[in-house]
Amino acid sequence: AWLEEHGHCIDALQPRKSRIEGAGAGAFLVRAVMKGEVIVPVPLLHLPHKQTMNMYQLDEPHLDDRETTARVSDTKQPIQTQLLVNYCFGHPQSSVLLYPYGSQ
């Protein structure tokens, strides 16, 4: 059957409350795993340029005949990043971000 051929057993994890105060709940290993073993298969959204997650200060909107537009006042200095970055994996020396997604 399809499930037997393509399915993955995720018996190594269990949801539990963390012993770290204020950390909430998480997924915890309940058995030893081998190096290189897939623990949980997770689809990843590949974001090739993490700088696209930067947010910049906008000037006041400019009204013209066709549309309202706002211009970025300083493209060299981001004021913050998109909240999505908090849920991504990446490396400081890489421009790539990986966002894990899936249903609960």
C-alpha positions as MATLAB code, in Angstrom:
seq = 'AWLEEHGHCIDALQPRKSRIEGAGAGAFLVRAVMKGEVIVPVPLLHLPHKQTMNMYQLDEPHLDDRETTARVSDTKQPIQTQLLVNYCFGHPQSSVLLYPYGSQ';
ca = [
       0.000    0.000    0.000;
       1.051    3.617   -0.528;
       1.383    4.347    3.194;
       3.702    1.394    3.771;
       5.917    2.490    0.876;
       5.982    6.256    1.515;
       5.002    6.693    5.173;
       7.336    7.478    8.059;
       7.029    6.300   11.650;
       7.561    9.159   14.103;
       7.729    7.069   17.259;
      10.938    8.795   18.420;
       9.064   11.974   19.402;
       6.415   12.832   21.943;
       4.864   16.173   22.824;
       5.758   17.181   26.382;
       5.957   20.220   28.601;
       9.490   21.534   28.897;
      11.259   21.528   32.254;
      12.640   24.949   31.321;
      10.508   27.587   33.019;
       8.468   29.620   30.534;
       9.465   27.463   27.531;
       6.034   25.827   27.132;
       5.640   22.541   25.273;
       7.708   20.971   22.539;
       8.713   17.767   20.791;
      11.084   15.547   22.769;
      13.017   12.414   21.802;
      11.896    9.328   23.708;
      14.447    6.894   22.256;
      17.988    6.999   20.944;
      18.423    7.856   17.269;
      21.318    7.048   14.980;
      23.457    9.658   13.234;
      21.799   10.547    9.925;
      18.441    8.987   10.870;
      15.357   10.928    9.771;
      13.465   11.803   12.939;
      10.532   13.642   11.347;
      10.130   14.337    7.634;
       9.217   18.009    7.281;
       8.598   19.942    4.058;
      10.670   23.126    3.805;
       9.971   26.359    1.986;
      13.253   27.583    0.477;
      13.780   31.352    0.799;
      16.919   32.023   -1.286;
      17.550   35.644   -0.210;
      17.028   36.319    3.498;
      17.458   40.048    2.915;
      13.985   40.027    1.286;
      12.675   39.592    4.850;
      14.064   43.015    5.850;
      11.582   45.796    6.585;
      12.328   49.478    5.930;
      10.935   52.819    7.025;
       8.523   54.221    4.438;
       8.076   57.882    3.556;
       4.608   59.356    3.654;
       2.410   58.006    0.823;
       2.413   60.032   -2.392;
      -0.887   60.422   -4.215;
      -0.892   60.580   -7.976;
      -3.535   60.050  -10.655;
      -3.397   56.252  -10.686;
      -2.395   54.950   -7.271;
      -1.078   55.664   -3.828;
       2.592   54.821   -3.465;
       5.044   54.959   -0.604;
       8.782   55.121   -1.031;
      11.381   53.523    1.204;
      13.219   56.344    2.964;
      16.484   54.456    3.634;
      17.282   51.250    1.734;
      20.588   50.768    3.559;
      19.186   50.487    7.073;
      16.402   47.946    7.763;
      14.291   48.786   10.815;
      13.366   45.144   11.528;
      12.704   41.784    9.862;
       9.483   39.972    9.022;
       8.111   37.829   11.855;
       8.428   34.737    9.625;
      12.225   34.838   10.154;
      11.678   33.725   13.778;
      10.467   30.361   12.474;
      13.207   29.814    9.878;
      16.516   27.967    9.933;
      19.601   29.446    8.362;
      23.315   30.061    8.745;
      24.964   33.465    9.299;
      27.265   32.928    6.293;
      24.434   31.962    3.924;
      21.687   34.029    2.303;
      19.305   31.031    2.375;
      16.500   30.577    4.915;
      14.486   27.380    5.314;
      10.945   27.591    6.669;
       9.419   24.313    7.875;
       5.702   24.022    7.210;
       2.996   21.417    7.470;
      -0.323   20.654    9.083;
      -0.678   20.020   12.778;
];
